Coordinates of C-alpha atoms in Angstrom, one line a residue:
X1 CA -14.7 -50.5 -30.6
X2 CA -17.0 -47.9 -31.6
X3 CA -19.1 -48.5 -27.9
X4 CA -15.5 -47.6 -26.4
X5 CA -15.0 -44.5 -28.6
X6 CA -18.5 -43.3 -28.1
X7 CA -17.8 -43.9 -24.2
X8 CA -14.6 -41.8 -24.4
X9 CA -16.5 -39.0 -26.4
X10 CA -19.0 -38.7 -23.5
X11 CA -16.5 -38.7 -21.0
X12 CA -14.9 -35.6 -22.8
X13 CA -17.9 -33.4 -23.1
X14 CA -18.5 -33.8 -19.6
X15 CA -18.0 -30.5 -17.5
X16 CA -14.7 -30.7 -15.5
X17 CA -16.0 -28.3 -13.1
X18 CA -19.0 -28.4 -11.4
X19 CA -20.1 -24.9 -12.4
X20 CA -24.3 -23.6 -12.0
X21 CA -25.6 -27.1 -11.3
X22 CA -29.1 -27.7 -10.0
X23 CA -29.2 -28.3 -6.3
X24 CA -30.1 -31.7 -5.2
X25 CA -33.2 -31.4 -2.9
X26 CA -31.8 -33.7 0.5
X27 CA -31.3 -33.0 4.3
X28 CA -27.8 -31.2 4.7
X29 CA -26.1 -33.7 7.2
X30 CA -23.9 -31.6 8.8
X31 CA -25.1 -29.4 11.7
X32 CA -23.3 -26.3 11.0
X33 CA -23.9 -26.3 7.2
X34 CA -27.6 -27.0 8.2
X35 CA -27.4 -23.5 10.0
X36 CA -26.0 -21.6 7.5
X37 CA -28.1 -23.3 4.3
X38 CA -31.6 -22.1 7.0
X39 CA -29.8 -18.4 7.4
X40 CA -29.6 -18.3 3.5
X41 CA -32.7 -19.6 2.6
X42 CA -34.6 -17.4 5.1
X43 CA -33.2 -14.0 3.9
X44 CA -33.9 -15.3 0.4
X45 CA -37.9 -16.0 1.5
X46 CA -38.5 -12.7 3.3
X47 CA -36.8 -11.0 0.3
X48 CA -39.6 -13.0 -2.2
X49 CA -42.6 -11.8 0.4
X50 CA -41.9 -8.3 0.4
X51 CA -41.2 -8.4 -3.2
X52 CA -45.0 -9.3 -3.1
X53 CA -46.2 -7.3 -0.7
X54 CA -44.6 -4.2 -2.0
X55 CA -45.0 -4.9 -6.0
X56 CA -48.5 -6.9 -5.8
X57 CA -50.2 -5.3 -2.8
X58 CA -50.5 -8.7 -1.2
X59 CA -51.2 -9.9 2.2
X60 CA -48.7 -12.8 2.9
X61 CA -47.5 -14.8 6.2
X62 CA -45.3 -17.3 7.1
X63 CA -43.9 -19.0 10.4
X64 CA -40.2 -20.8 10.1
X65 CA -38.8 -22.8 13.3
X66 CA -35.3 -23.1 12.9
X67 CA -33.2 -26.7 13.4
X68 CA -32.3 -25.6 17.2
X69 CA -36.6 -24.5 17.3
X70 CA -36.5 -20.7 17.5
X71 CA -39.6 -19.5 15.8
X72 CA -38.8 -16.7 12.5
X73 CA -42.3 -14.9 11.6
X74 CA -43.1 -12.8 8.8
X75 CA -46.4 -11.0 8.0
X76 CA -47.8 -8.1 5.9
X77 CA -49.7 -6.6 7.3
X78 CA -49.1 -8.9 10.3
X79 CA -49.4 -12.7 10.7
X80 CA -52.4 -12.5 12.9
X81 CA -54.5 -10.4 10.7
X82 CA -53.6 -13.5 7.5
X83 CA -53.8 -16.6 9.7
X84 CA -57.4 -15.8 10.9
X85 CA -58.4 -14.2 7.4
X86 CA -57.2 -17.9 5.9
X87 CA -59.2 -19.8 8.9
X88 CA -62.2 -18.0 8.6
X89 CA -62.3 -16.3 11.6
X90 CA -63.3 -12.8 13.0
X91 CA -60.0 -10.2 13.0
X92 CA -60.1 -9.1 16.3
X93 CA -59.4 -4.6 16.1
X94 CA -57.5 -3.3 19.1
X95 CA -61.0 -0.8 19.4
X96 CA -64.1 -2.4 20.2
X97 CA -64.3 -3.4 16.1
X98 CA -65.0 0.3 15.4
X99 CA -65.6 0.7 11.3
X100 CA -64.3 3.8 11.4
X101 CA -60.8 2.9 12.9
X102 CA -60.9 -0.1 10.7
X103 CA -61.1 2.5 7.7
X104 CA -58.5 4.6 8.9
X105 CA -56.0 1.8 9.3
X106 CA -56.8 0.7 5.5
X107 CA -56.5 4.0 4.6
X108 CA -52.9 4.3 6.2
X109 CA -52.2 1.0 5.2
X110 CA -52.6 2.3 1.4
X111 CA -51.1 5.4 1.6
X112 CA -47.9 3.9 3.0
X113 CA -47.9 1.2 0.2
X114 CA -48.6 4.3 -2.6
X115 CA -46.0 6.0 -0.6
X116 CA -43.1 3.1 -1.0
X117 CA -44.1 2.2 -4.7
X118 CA -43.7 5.9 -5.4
X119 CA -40.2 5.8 -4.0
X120 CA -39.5 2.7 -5.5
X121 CA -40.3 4.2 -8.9
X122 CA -38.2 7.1 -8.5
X123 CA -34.9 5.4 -7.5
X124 CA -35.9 2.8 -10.4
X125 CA -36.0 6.3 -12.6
X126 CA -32.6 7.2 -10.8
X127 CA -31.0 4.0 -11.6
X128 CA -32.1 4.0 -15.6
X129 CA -30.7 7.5 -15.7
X130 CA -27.4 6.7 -14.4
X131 CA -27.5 3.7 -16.7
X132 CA -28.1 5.9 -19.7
X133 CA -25.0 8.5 -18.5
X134 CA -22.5 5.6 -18.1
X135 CA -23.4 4.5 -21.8
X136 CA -23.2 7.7 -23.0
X137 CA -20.1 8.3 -21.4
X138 CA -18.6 5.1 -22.7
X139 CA -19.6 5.9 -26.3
X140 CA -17.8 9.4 -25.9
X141 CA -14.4 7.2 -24.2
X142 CA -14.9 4.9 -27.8
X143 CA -14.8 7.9 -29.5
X144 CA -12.0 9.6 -28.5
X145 CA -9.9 6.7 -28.7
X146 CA -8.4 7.3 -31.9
X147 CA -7.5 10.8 -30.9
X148 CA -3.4 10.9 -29.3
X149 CA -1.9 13.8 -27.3
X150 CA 0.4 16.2 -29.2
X151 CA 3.4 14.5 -28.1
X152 CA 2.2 11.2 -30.3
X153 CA 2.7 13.4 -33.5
X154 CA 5.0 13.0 -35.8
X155 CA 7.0 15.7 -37.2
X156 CA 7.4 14.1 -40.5
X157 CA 3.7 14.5 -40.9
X158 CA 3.3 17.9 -40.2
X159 CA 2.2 20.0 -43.4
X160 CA 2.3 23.6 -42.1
X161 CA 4.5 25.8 -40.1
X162 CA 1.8 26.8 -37.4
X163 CA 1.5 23.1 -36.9
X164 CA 5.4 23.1 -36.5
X165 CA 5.2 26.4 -34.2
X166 CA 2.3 25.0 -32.1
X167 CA 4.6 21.9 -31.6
X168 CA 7.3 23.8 -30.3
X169 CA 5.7 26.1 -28.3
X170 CA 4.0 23.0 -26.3
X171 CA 7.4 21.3 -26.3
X172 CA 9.1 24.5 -24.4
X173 CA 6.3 25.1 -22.1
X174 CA 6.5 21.2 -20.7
X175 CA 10.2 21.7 -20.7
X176 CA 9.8 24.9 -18.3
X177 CA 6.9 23.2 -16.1
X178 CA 9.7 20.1 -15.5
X179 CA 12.2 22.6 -14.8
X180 CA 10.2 24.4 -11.8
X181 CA 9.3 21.3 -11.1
X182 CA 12.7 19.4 -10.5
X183 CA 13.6 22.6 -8.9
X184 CA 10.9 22.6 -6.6
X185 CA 11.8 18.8 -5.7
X186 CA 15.4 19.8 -5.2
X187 CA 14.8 22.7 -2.9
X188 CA 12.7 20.9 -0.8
X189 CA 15.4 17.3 -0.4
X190 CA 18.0 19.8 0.5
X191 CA 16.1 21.2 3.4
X192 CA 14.9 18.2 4.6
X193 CA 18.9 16.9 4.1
X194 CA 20.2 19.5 5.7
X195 CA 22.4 19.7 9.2
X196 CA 20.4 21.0 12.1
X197 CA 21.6 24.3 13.0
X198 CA 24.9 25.0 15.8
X199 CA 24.0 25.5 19.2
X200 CA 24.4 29.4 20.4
X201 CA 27.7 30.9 21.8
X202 CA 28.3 31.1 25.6
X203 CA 27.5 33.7 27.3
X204 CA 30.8 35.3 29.3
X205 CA 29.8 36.3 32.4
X206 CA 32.6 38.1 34.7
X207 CA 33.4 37.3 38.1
X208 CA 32.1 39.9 40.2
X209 CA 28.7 39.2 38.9
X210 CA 29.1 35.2 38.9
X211 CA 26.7 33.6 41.8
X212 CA 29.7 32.0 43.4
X213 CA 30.9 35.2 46.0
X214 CA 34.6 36.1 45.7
X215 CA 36.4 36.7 48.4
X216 CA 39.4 38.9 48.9
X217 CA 42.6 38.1 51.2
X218 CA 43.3 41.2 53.4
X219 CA 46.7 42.9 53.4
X220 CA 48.8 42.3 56.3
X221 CA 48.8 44.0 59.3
X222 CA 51.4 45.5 61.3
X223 CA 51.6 46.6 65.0
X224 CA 54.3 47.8 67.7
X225 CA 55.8 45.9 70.0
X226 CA 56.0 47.8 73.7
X227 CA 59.5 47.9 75.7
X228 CA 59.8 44.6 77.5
X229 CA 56.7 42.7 75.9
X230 CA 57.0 39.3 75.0
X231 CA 56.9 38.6 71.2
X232 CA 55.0 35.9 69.9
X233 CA 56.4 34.3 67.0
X234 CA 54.5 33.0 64.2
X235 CA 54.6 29.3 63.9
X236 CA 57.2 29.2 66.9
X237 CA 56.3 28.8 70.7
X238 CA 55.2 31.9 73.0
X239 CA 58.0 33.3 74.2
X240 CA 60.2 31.9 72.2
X241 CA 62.4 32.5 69.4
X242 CA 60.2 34.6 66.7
X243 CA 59.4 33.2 63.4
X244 CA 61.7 33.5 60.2
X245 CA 61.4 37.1 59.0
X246 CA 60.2 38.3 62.0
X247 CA 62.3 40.9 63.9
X248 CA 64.3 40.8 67.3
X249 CA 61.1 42.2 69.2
X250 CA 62.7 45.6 70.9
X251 CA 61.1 48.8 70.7
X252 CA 60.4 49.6 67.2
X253 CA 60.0 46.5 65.1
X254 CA 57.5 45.8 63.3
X255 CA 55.8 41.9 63.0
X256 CA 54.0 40.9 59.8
X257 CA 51.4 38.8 60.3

């Protein structure tokens, strides 16, 4: 009984989740995960050599194939320079081995590494200061916490009649600043709700000045009919009997056309 009981407290402690567990040290079977784990754990390595080169002034290089075989090399100041300095051999200078030149680049080669730990030491500086500033500013927030507006007074604790006066005078002027306020908001929903304006009047424009011409019908005309000439009749036949309204043709009448 107690082996059971001792089991079950065991089996309680235990984490439920797996949490920050140490990483078991095995070949990651699957393909793609292998990828990404390489990725990670490169960035992670060149991040430790410059750290090195950088903080310690050290000369480091290393080669990494990845899993499909492309090479990854890193070197400070270059992998060529470090893999013959740790096989014993000769570096090999671009001029001739000249002394001199080999001074100059060690000279540059220090001067750039003074150079970077200076920076590095003034956005460290940088970085404490702001650290500092948001501390102080956080103590100032703690502060002031206890302190409320003057709308969290109460009247019944209000001992004096300035303190009474200041609270009215704050009271009216955030009254008036809501007023122009909800005045301003009015004005400007009415104008955005209001109809668009009519469209103008037209324009009369009289007929003897309209594009379309106007033509007038002429009066009618008369004429006189000769002793013995044939009248024609209008609408009747030539010759014939004259129209309706249209006299008996002797000397005299008159035909209206």
């Amino acid at each position: 009984m107690e082996t059971g009981g001792g089991s079950r407290q065991q089996e309680a402690g235990k984490k439920k989740t797996k949490g920050r567990q140490k990483t078991q040290m095995r070949l990651v079977q699957r393909e793609e995960d292998r990828l990404i784990t390489f990725s990670k754990r490169k960035a992670g390595i060149n991040k430790k050599a410059t750290e090195l080169c950088v903080m310690c002034d050290a000369e480091v290089a290393f080669i990494l194939f990845s899993p499909k075989g492309n090479a990854f090399a890193y070197g400070h100041p270059d992998v060529r320079s470090v893999m013959n300095k740790f096989l014993g051999r000769e570096e090999q200078y671009p001029v001739s081995g000249d002394p001199r030149v080999i001074q100059i680049m060690d000279e540059h080669r220090r001067g750039k590494h003074d150079e970077l730990v200076d920076i590095h030491n003034m956005l460290q500086s940088q970085v404490n200061q702001l650290a500092q500033l948001k501390e102080a500013v956080k103590q100032m927030s703690e502060s002031r916490g206890d302190q409320k507006g003057w709308w969290d007074a109460k009247v019944a604790d209000m001992k004096t009649p300035e303190e009474v006066k200041e609270m009215h005078n704050n009271i009216v002027g955030f009254q008036e600043a809501l007023c122009r306020h909800m005045e301003m908001l009015q004005f400007i929903h009415q104008a955005a709700a209001a109809p668009p304006p009519p469209p103008p009047n037209p324009i009369f424009v009289p007929a003897f000045i309209q594009e379309t011409p106007q033509f007038l019908t002429p009066p009618p005309m008369a004429f006189v009919n000769p002793a013995g000439a044939p009248v024609i009749g209008l609408g009747g036949d030539p010759g014939g009997e004259p129209a309706s309204g249209v006299g008996d043709g002797g000397p005299g009448a008159f035909v209206g056309l």
